[in-house]
Amino acid sequence: MRRIMRKCFPIREEVLSMTDDNEKRLGSLIRARRKHPEVQLHTAAELAEAAGVSLRLISDIETGKRSNLLSRNKDAIEQAIKWAPGSIDDVLDGGAPTLWEDLEREHPMLNPGVPIELVAQTLSSLLDKMEKIDKLETLMEGQIGYFQGVADANSRFPAPVELEQALAESRAEERNARIFFGQQIMKTIAAADPATSDKVLELFTPLLARAMDPEALKLPSTRSGNVTSIARRRPAGPPPDLEDLGVAASRREKQSDRERNDDDSDGLYVLSLQDLSSGDRTRREFTSRAEAEAYAREFLIAQGEKPRMVDAAIKDAGRHTADTSGSGYGVRIRKVKSASQSLKREPGGFEVEFYDPRTDSNFGRMVAPTRKEAERLAREELLRLGEAKENVDNAVRNAGYTVADTRHGGYGVRIAELADQ
């Protein structure tokens, strides 16, 4: 299994080295920051208590052993050491953290006694950024609608479930931010000095109307620009026609078939697709290489990849994981067994195997008579290793199809059906 993962999803040594360096740098920066006079948390235990996280988590971070953190833990640690939100991710990406004292110098409205005009100007620029995010979300709705249409027309295309979830989360966060801004603006108006109340009303009433936009405050499922409506979508060019994709794919398949050995149609082929930006992986099985290539080509083009890059990736997909572009998808097609062998196999129980990406090794192989028993064993072992229950449930649910990470950078688990020849 380890060899298969190395072949299917190779990771460049320099990328690993850079990631390790950034993790160690994050630990050093956090350790130094908590001792700073602005923070004064002199021990890891004090930081853990201030952030409301475990001492082990802080110790692992400061020694560079762990960087895969839940969002709420990142936020809590950043707040405890007075880093601006997103600073931990910035450091892991090779950047530098943003300190609260720097923000206060850059945005004087955070300090007491500043002119109300400056406060209004800063709030206005923040609302400008929020409205840009809203436009991007509307564009994302249009993309989801297109991908859903592709999935409805062709059962081999997956529905954009993850995109829909991401959009719903983004809309919910935007709504919460708008409500927060609206509340702060109302407090500013209510607490205005009588001598300047007219000026405050003049400056802040338009800002309140922008923050509390009724359309933006609707829940995602009730917005007029939701996925089921095209009222708010930005005009875009026509999407690629599936029939045209199919004809082109068929033509290339025939050419590939002539160049390939005759026995390529006899077997089981596994197609692996990896989103290089998110790390998400999709695995599908086909009875012929031509079917696997056709699916991969249509899927990648529908995701916005350039056809020439897709063709180059498909051509190399039998030998290694071929990137369609620098930040696009990795694609791998491999023959795992012959069709005749596949037909002769009889169920012989289920194998559970775990994978630790930090050491790039497999461990804890177990065999169970039923799938249900295999899932129970996998769940118990992952919980024993300290994984969160909701992450374990998601990992076990997907374990029959891929090595499912219990969390980003956490343990993987695979459940495979055994067979007696």
Short mmCIF file of C-alpha atoms in Angstrom, two decimals:
data_model
loop_
_atom_site.label_atom_id
_atom_site.label_comp_id
_atom_site.label_asym_id
_atom_site.label_seq_id
_atom_site.Cartn_x
_atom_site.Cartn_y
_atom_site.Cartn_z
CA MET A 1 0.00 0.00 0.00
CA ARG A 2 2.86 2.35 0.83
CA ARG A 3 4.48 1.71 -2.54
CA ILE A 4 1.18 2.34 -4.33
CA MET A 5 0.70 5.68 -2.55
CA ARG A 6 4.27 6.71 -3.38
CA LYS A 7 3.73 5.90 -7.06
CA CYS A 8 0.25 7.42 -7.32
CA PHE A 9 0.83 10.57 -5.33
CA PRO A 10 4.55 11.45 -5.33
CA ILE A 11 5.55 14.40 -3.15
CA ARG A 12 8.66 16.32 -4.04
CA GLU A 13 11.38 16.26 -1.41
CA GLU A 14 11.83 20.01 -1.58
CA VAL A 15 8.13 20.56 -0.80
CA LEU A 16 8.39 18.28 2.22
CA SER A 17 11.51 20.08 3.38
CA MET A 18 9.85 23.47 2.99
CA THR A 19 6.80 22.30 4.93
CA ASP A 20 8.97 20.95 7.76
CA ASP A 21 10.94 24.21 7.89
CA ASN A 22 7.75 26.28 8.12
CA GLU A 23 6.36 24.06 10.88
CA LYS A 24 9.55 24.49 12.92
CA ARG A 25 9.54 28.23 12.19
CA LEU A 26 5.92 28.46 13.39
CA GLY A 27 6.90 26.77 16.64
CA SER A 28 9.83 29.13 17.20
CA LEU A 29 7.74 32.22 16.44
CA ILE A 30 4.93 31.17 18.79
CA ARG A 31 7.41 30.32 21.54
CA ALA A 32 9.08 33.73 21.19
CA ARG A 33 5.80 35.61 20.88
CA ARG A 34 4.21 34.24 24.05
CA LYS A 35 7.21 35.56 26.03
CA HIS A 36 6.89 39.04 24.47
CA PRO A 37 6.01 41.92 26.86
CA GLU A 38 2.74 42.42 24.95
CA VAL A 39 1.70 38.83 25.76
CA GLN A 40 3.63 37.64 28.84
CA LEU A 41 2.72 33.94 28.71
CA HIS A 42 6.04 32.55 29.88
CA THR A 43 5.31 28.82 29.66
CA ALA A 44 3.56 26.52 27.23
CA ALA A 45 1.09 25.67 29.99
CA GLU A 46 0.12 29.34 30.38
CA LEU A 47 -0.46 29.64 26.64
CA ALA A 48 -2.54 26.44 26.62
CA GLU A 49 -4.70 27.79 29.45
CA ALA A 50 -5.11 31.21 27.80
CA ALA A 51 -6.09 29.64 24.47
CA GLY A 52 -8.26 26.92 26.00
CA VAL A 53 -6.38 24.09 24.26
CA SER A 54 -4.37 21.13 25.52
CA LEU A 55 -0.78 21.47 26.70
CA ARG A 56 0.18 18.61 24.38
CA LEU A 57 -1.10 20.56 21.37
CA ILE A 58 0.97 23.62 22.29
CA SER A 59 4.05 21.45 22.94
CA ASP A 60 3.68 19.71 19.57
CA ILE A 61 3.31 23.05 17.76
CA GLU A 62 6.29 24.66 19.48
CA THR A 63 8.54 21.69 18.68
CA GLY A 64 7.46 21.67 15.02
CA LYS A 65 5.74 18.29 15.27
CA ARG A 66 2.27 19.47 14.36
CA SER A 67 0.67 22.12 12.18
CA ASN A 68 -2.66 20.55 11.18
CA LEU A 69 -4.91 22.56 13.47
CA LEU A 70 -8.65 23.00 13.68
CA SER A 71 -9.79 26.50 12.77
CA ARG A 72 -11.09 27.18 16.27
CA ASN A 73 -7.71 26.21 17.78
CA LYS A 74 -5.85 28.48 15.35
CA ASP A 75 -8.16 31.38 16.23
CA ALA A 76 -7.76 30.77 19.97
CA ILE A 77 -3.95 30.60 19.81
CA GLU A 78 -3.73 33.70 17.58
CA GLN A 79 -5.95 35.63 19.99
CA ALA A 80 -3.94 34.50 23.02
CA ILE A 81 -0.62 35.68 21.59
CA LYS A 82 -2.14 38.78 19.94
CA TRP A 83 -1.59 37.75 16.35
CA ALA A 84 -4.06 38.88 13.70
CA PRO A 85 -6.45 36.20 12.34
CA GLY A 86 -4.82 34.08 9.63
CA SER A 87 -1.27 34.62 10.89
CA ILE A 88 -0.65 30.90 11.57
CA ASP A 89 -1.58 30.02 7.98
CA ASP A 90 0.61 32.86 6.72
CA VAL A 91 3.62 31.43 8.57
CA LEU A 92 2.95 27.89 7.29
CA ASP A 93 2.83 29.33 3.76
CA GLY A 94 6.27 30.86 4.25
CA GLY A 95 5.12 34.34 5.28
CA ALA A 96 5.19 36.30 8.51
CA PRO A 97 2.57 36.79 11.24
CA THR A 98 0.70 40.08 11.63
CA LEU A 99 0.89 41.54 15.14
CA TRP A 100 -1.97 43.39 16.80
CA GLU A 101 0.31 46.34 17.58
CA ASP A 102 1.11 46.62 13.85
CA LEU A 103 -2.61 46.62 13.03
CA GLU A 104 -3.25 49.36 15.56
CA ARG A 105 -0.63 51.53 13.87
CA GLU A 106 -1.98 50.72 10.40
CA HIS A 107 -5.65 51.20 11.37
CA PRO A 108 -5.87 54.08 13.87
CA MET A 109 -9.63 53.50 14.30
CA LEU A 110 -8.72 50.67 16.65
CA ASN A 111 -7.35 53.23 19.11
CA PRO A 112 -9.53 55.45 21.34
CA GLY A 113 -10.07 59.14 20.63
CA VAL A 114 -9.73 59.08 16.83
CA PRO A 115 -11.91 61.31 14.57
CA ILE A 116 -15.27 59.78 13.62
CA GLU A 117 -14.52 60.48 9.95
CA LEU A 118 -11.55 58.10 10.12
CA VAL A 119 -13.66 55.44 11.82
CA ALA A 120 -16.33 55.75 9.11
CA GLN A 121 -13.70 55.61 6.34
CA THR A 122 -12.15 52.42 7.74
CA LEU A 123 -15.53 50.72 8.17
CA SER A 124 -16.44 51.70 4.62
CA SER A 125 -13.28 50.08 3.22
CA LEU A 126 -14.00 46.91 5.23
CA LEU A 127 -17.53 46.79 3.80
CA ASP A 128 -16.04 47.24 0.30
CA LYS A 129 -14.01 44.06 0.82
CA MET A 130 -17.06 42.22 2.14
CA GLU A 131 -19.08 43.21 -0.93
CA LYS A 132 -16.28 41.90 -3.17
CA ILE A 133 -16.49 38.58 -1.34
CA ASP A 134 -20.25 38.58 -1.92
CA LYS A 135 -19.69 39.00 -5.67
CA LEU A 136 -17.22 36.11 -5.69
CA GLU A 137 -19.76 33.95 -3.85
CA THR A 138 -22.36 34.82 -6.48
CA LEU A 139 -19.92 33.75 -9.21
CA MET A 140 -19.30 30.54 -7.28
CA GLU A 141 -23.06 29.89 -7.27
CA GLY A 142 -23.03 30.02 -11.05
CA GLN A 143 -20.16 27.54 -11.22
CA ILE A 144 -21.98 25.16 -8.87
CA GLY A 145 -25.07 25.41 -11.04
CA TYR A 146 -23.02 24.48 -14.11
CA PHE A 147 -21.31 21.52 -12.43
CA GLN A 148 -24.65 20.31 -11.09
CA GLY A 149 -26.02 20.46 -14.64
CA VAL A 150 -23.06 18.40 -15.87
CA ALA A 151 -23.65 15.85 -13.10
CA ASP A 152 -27.37 15.65 -13.95
CA ALA A 153 -26.57 15.07 -17.62
CA ASN A 154 -23.80 12.55 -17.07
CA SER A 155 -23.92 10.14 -14.13
CA ARG A 156 -20.14 9.66 -14.25
CA PHE A 157 -19.58 13.23 -13.06
CA PRO A 158 -19.73 13.78 -9.29
CA ALA A 159 -22.21 16.30 -7.91
CA PRO A 160 -20.54 19.45 -6.50
CA VAL A 161 -21.46 18.61 -2.90
CA GLU A 162 -18.23 19.94 -1.36
CA LEU A 163 -18.50 23.21 -3.29
CA GLU A 164 -22.07 23.66 -2.08
CA GLN A 165 -20.96 23.08 1.51
CA ALA A 166 -18.08 25.55 1.15
CA LEU A 167 -20.42 28.17 -0.30
CA ALA A 168 -22.95 27.67 2.50
CA GLU A 169 -20.20 28.10 5.11
CA SER A 170 -18.89 31.23 3.39
CA ARG A 171 -22.39 32.73 3.21
CA ALA A 172 -22.98 31.97 6.89
CA GLU A 173 -19.67 33.61 7.90
CA GLU A 174 -20.46 36.66 5.76
CA ARG A 175 -23.88 36.93 7.41
CA ASN A 176 -22.34 36.76 10.89
CA ALA A 177 -19.77 39.43 9.97
CA ARG A 178 -22.48 41.74 8.61
CA ILE A 179 -24.55 41.36 11.77
CA PHE A 180 -21.46 42.13 13.89
CA PHE A 181 -20.64 45.26 11.86
CA GLY A 182 -24.26 46.37 12.03
CA GLN A 183 -24.32 46.01 15.81
CA GLN A 184 -21.11 48.01 16.19
CA ILE A 185 -22.41 50.78 13.93
CA MET A 186 -25.68 50.97 15.87
CA LYS A 187 -23.71 51.24 19.13
CA THR A 188 -21.64 54.05 17.61
CA ILE A 189 -24.78 55.94 16.61
CA ALA A 190 -26.48 55.37 19.97
CA ALA A 191 -23.43 56.48 21.97
CA ALA A 192 -22.72 59.58 19.90
CA ASP A 193 -22.04 62.85 21.67
CA PRO A 194 -25.04 65.21 21.31
CA ALA A 195 -22.74 67.85 19.85
CA THR A 196 -21.75 65.56 16.96
CA SER A 197 -24.83 63.34 16.65
CA ASP A 198 -25.92 64.89 13.34
CA LYS A 199 -22.50 64.23 11.83
CA VAL A 200 -22.49 60.66 13.18
CA LEU A 201 -25.91 59.99 11.65
CA GLU A 202 -24.77 61.42 8.32
CA LEU A 203 -21.64 59.25 8.23
CA PHE A 204 -22.86 55.99 9.73
CA THR A 205 -26.47 55.60 8.53
CA PRO A 206 -25.37 54.67 4.95
CA LEU A 207 -22.82 52.24 6.41
CA LEU A 208 -25.53 50.61 8.53
CA ALA A 209 -27.70 50.15 5.43
CA ARG A 210 -24.80 48.49 3.58
CA ALA A 211 -23.92 46.18 6.47
CA MET A 212 -27.53 45.12 7.07
CA ASP A 213 -28.40 44.55 3.40
CA PRO A 214 -31.57 42.38 3.60
CA GLU A 215 -30.56 40.26 0.61
CA ALA A 216 -27.11 39.51 2.03
CA LEU A 217 -28.54 38.67 5.46
CA LYS A 218 -30.83 35.96 4.12
CA LEU A 219 -29.83 32.40 4.91
CA PRO A 220 -28.07 30.69 1.96
CA SER A 221 -31.08 28.54 1.03
CA THR A 222 -33.39 31.59 0.75
CA ARG A 223 -31.21 33.98 -1.25
CA SER A 224 -32.59 34.99 -4.62
CA GLY A 225 -29.22 34.22 -6.19
CA ASN A 226 -29.03 30.66 -4.85
CA VAL A 227 -27.83 27.80 -7.03
CA THR A 228 -31.35 27.17 -8.37
CA SER A 229 -31.61 30.73 -9.75
CA ILE A 230 -29.57 32.58 -12.36
CA ALA A 231 -30.94 36.03 -11.48
CA ARG A 232 -27.69 37.28 -9.92
CA ARG A 233 -25.18 35.33 -11.96
CA ARG A 234 -22.58 37.17 -13.96
CA PRO A 235 -22.95 36.57 -17.73
CA ALA A 236 -20.44 33.98 -18.86
CA GLY A 237 -19.53 32.21 -22.05
CA PRO A 238 -21.26 28.93 -22.89
CA PRO A 239 -19.82 25.90 -21.09
CA PRO A 240 -18.25 23.09 -23.12
CA ASP A 241 -20.81 20.84 -24.73
CA LEU A 242 -20.73 17.29 -23.35
CA GLU A 243 -21.47 15.83 -26.77
CA ASP A 244 -18.50 17.65 -28.26
CA LEU A 245 -16.34 16.45 -25.38
CA GLY A 246 -17.55 12.92 -25.96
CA VAL A 247 -16.83 13.01 -29.72
CA ALA A 248 -13.34 14.40 -29.18
CA ALA A 249 -12.65 11.92 -26.42
CA SER A 250 -13.88 9.05 -28.56
CA ARG A 251 -11.59 10.08 -31.43
CA ARG A 252 -8.58 10.20 -29.14
CA GLU A 253 -9.55 6.91 -27.51
CA LYS A 254 -9.52 5.15 -30.90
CA GLN A 255 -6.10 6.57 -31.69
CA SER A 256 -4.79 5.51 -28.28
CA ASP A 257 -6.26 2.02 -28.71
CA ARG A 258 -4.29 1.52 -31.93
CA GLU A 259 -1.08 2.46 -30.12
CA ARG A 260 -1.79 0.26 -27.12
CA ASN A 261 -1.50 -3.50 -26.69
CA ASP A 262 -4.62 -5.53 -27.40
CA ASP A 263 -4.84 -6.81 -23.82
CA ASP A 264 -5.46 -3.27 -22.43
CA SER A 265 -9.22 -3.81 -22.64
CA ASP A 266 -9.02 -6.93 -20.47
CA GLY A 267 -8.61 -5.83 -16.90
CA LEU A 268 -9.60 -3.50 -14.10
CA TYR A 269 -8.20 0.04 -14.27
CA VAL A 270 -8.06 2.43 -11.34
CA LEU A 271 -8.26 6.16 -12.05
CA SER A 272 -6.97 8.45 -9.29
CA LEU A 273 -7.56 12.22 -9.45
CA GLN A 274 -6.04 14.59 -6.89
CA ASP A 275 -6.88 18.28 -6.48
CA LEU A 276 -3.39 19.72 -5.94
CA SER A 277 -4.68 22.84 -4.19
CA SER A 278 -6.87 21.11 -1.58
CA GLY A 279 -5.33 17.62 -1.53
CA ASP A 280 -8.76 16.00 -2.09
CA ARG A 281 -8.61 12.69 -3.97
CA THR A 282 -11.12 10.82 -6.12
CA ARG A 283 -10.74 7.15 -7.05
CA ARG A 284 -12.82 5.27 -9.64
CA GLU A 285 -12.58 1.86 -11.30
CA PHE A 286 -13.18 1.03 -14.98
CA THR A 287 -13.14 -2.17 -16.99
CA SER A 288 -10.94 -0.66 -19.71
CA ARG A 289 -8.26 1.98 -19.97
CA ALA A 290 -10.22 3.80 -22.67
CA GLU A 291 -13.15 4.34 -20.31
CA ALA A 292 -10.81 5.61 -17.58
CA GLU A 293 -9.14 8.06 -19.97
CA ALA A 294 -12.47 9.30 -21.33
CA TYR A 295 -13.80 9.97 -17.83
CA ALA A 296 -10.58 11.69 -16.74
CA ARG A 297 -10.52 13.89 -19.85
CA GLU A 298 -14.14 15.01 -19.54
CA PHE A 299 -13.83 15.57 -15.79
CA LEU A 300 -10.65 17.67 -16.03
CA ILE A 301 -11.94 19.81 -18.90
CA ALA A 302 -15.18 20.40 -16.99
CA GLN A 303 -13.06 21.56 -14.02
CA GLY A 304 -11.58 24.29 -16.23
CA GLU A 305 -8.29 22.63 -17.18
CA LYS A 306 -6.89 23.47 -20.61
CA PRO A 307 -7.45 20.64 -23.14
CA ARG A 308 -3.79 20.54 -24.23
CA MET A 309 -2.69 20.23 -20.58
CA VAL A 310 -5.30 17.52 -20.04
CA ASP A 311 -4.10 15.57 -23.08
CA ALA A 312 -0.50 15.74 -21.88
CA ALA A 313 -1.51 14.55 -18.42
CA ILE A 314 -3.62 11.69 -19.77
CA LYS A 315 -0.76 10.60 -22.03
CA ASP A 316 1.58 10.28 -19.04
CA ALA A 317 -1.02 9.01 -16.57
CA GLY A 318 -0.02 5.39 -16.93
CA ARG A 319 3.49 6.01 -15.68
CA HIS A 320 3.13 8.53 -12.85
CA THR A 321 0.83 11.14 -11.35
CA ALA A 322 0.70 13.73 -14.13
CA ASP A 323 -0.15 17.31 -13.18
CA THR A 324 -2.53 18.98 -15.62
CA SER A 325 -1.16 22.36 -14.50
CA GLY A 326 0.94 23.79 -11.72
CA SER A 327 -2.01 24.15 -9.35
CA GLY A 328 -4.56 21.87 -11.05
CA TYR A 329 -5.09 18.12 -10.78
CA GLY A 330 -2.89 15.07 -10.59
CA VAL A 331 -4.13 12.12 -12.66
CA ARG A 332 -3.02 8.49 -12.50
CA ILE A 333 -4.34 5.45 -14.38
CA ARG A 334 -3.05 2.00 -13.53
CA LYS A 335 -4.04 -1.58 -14.27
CA VAL A 336 -4.51 -3.52 -11.06
CA LYS A 337 -5.68 -6.94 -12.24
CA SER A 338 -7.20 -8.78 -15.20
CA ALA A 339 -10.95 -8.98 -15.69
CA SER A 340 -10.86 -12.79 -15.63
CA GLN A 341 -9.20 -12.75 -12.22
CA SER A 342 -11.74 -10.24 -11.03
CA LEU A 343 -14.65 -12.50 -11.94
CA LYS A 344 -13.19 -15.50 -10.10
CA ARG A 345 -12.71 -13.75 -6.79
CA GLU A 346 -14.96 -14.60 -3.87
CA PRO A 347 -15.35 -12.52 -0.70
CA GLY A 348 -12.93 -13.54 2.03
CA GLY A 349 -13.40 -10.95 4.76
CA PHE A 350 -12.25 -7.35 5.09
CA GLU A 351 -8.79 -5.93 5.71
CA VAL A 352 -8.30 -2.77 7.79
CA GLU A 353 -5.06 -0.87 7.36
CA PHE A 354 -3.93 2.47 8.80
CA TYR A 355 -1.56 5.04 7.36
CA ASP A 356 0.48 7.74 9.14
CA PRO A 357 1.40 10.55 6.67
CA ARG A 358 3.89 12.02 9.11
CA THR A 359 6.08 8.92 8.82
CA ASP A 360 4.72 7.84 5.41
CA SER A 361 4.15 4.33 6.72
CA ASN A 362 1.35 1.81 7.16
CA PHE A 363 0.59 0.15 10.48
CA GLY A 364 -2.00 -1.82 12.44
CA ARG A 365 -3.25 -4.23 9.77
CA MET A 366 -6.35 -6.16 10.94
CA VAL A 367 -8.77 -8.59 9.30
CA ALA A 368 -12.49 -8.81 10.10
CA PRO A 369 -15.16 -11.22 8.79
CA THR A 370 -17.67 -8.47 7.89
CA ARG A 371 -17.55 -4.88 6.73
CA LYS A 372 -19.45 -3.79 9.85
CA GLU A 373 -16.88 -5.43 12.12
CA ALA A 374 -14.03 -3.87 10.10
CA GLU A 375 -15.56 -0.41 10.52
CA ARG A 376 -15.95 -1.00 14.26
CA LEU A 377 -12.27 -1.96 14.59
CA ALA A 378 -11.18 1.05 12.53
CA ARG A 379 -13.31 3.43 14.57
CA GLU A 380 -12.02 2.09 17.90
CA GLU A 381 -8.37 2.32 16.83
CA LEU A 382 -8.68 5.89 15.50
CA LEU A 383 -10.48 7.05 18.63
CA ARG A 384 -7.74 5.41 20.70
CA LEU A 385 -5.17 7.41 18.71
CA GLY A 386 -6.89 10.62 19.80
CA GLU A 387 -8.84 11.53 16.67
CA ALA A 388 -12.09 13.50 17.06
CA LYS A 389 -15.26 11.42 16.71
CA GLU A 390 -16.73 13.43 13.81
CA ASN A 391 -13.46 13.14 11.87
CA VAL A 392 -13.30 9.40 12.56
CA ASP A 393 -16.85 8.89 11.30
CA ASN A 394 -16.07 10.70 8.02
CA ALA A 395 -12.85 8.73 7.54
CA VAL A 396 -14.46 5.34 8.18
CA ARG A 397 -17.37 6.20 5.89
CA ASN A 398 -14.97 6.81 2.97
CA ALA A 399 -12.48 4.09 3.83
CA GLY A 400 -13.71 1.68 1.18
CA TYR A 401 -12.77 4.03 -1.63
CA THR A 402 -9.58 5.78 -0.62
CA VAL A 403 -7.10 6.31 2.16
CA ALA A 404 -9.34 8.71 4.10
CA ASP A 405 -7.58 11.28 6.25
CA THR A 406 -9.30 11.66 9.60
CA ARG A 407 -8.19 15.29 9.44
CA HIS A 408 -5.74 17.23 7.34
CA GLY A 409 -2.38 15.63 8.07
CA GLY A 410 -3.91 13.04 10.39
CA TYR A 411 -4.17 9.27 10.15
CA GLY A 412 -5.48 7.47 7.08
CA VAL A 413 -7.61 4.33 7.13
CA ARG A 414 -8.46 1.90 4.35
CA ILE A 415 -10.96 -0.96 4.41
CA ALA A 416 -10.60 -3.41 1.53
CA GLU A 417 -12.53 -6.57 0.71
CA LEU A 418 -10.33 -9.66 0.63
CA ALA A 419 -10.89 -12.49 -1.83
CA ASP A 420 -10.16 -16.20 -2.01
CA GLN A 421 -8.84 -17.34 -5.37
#
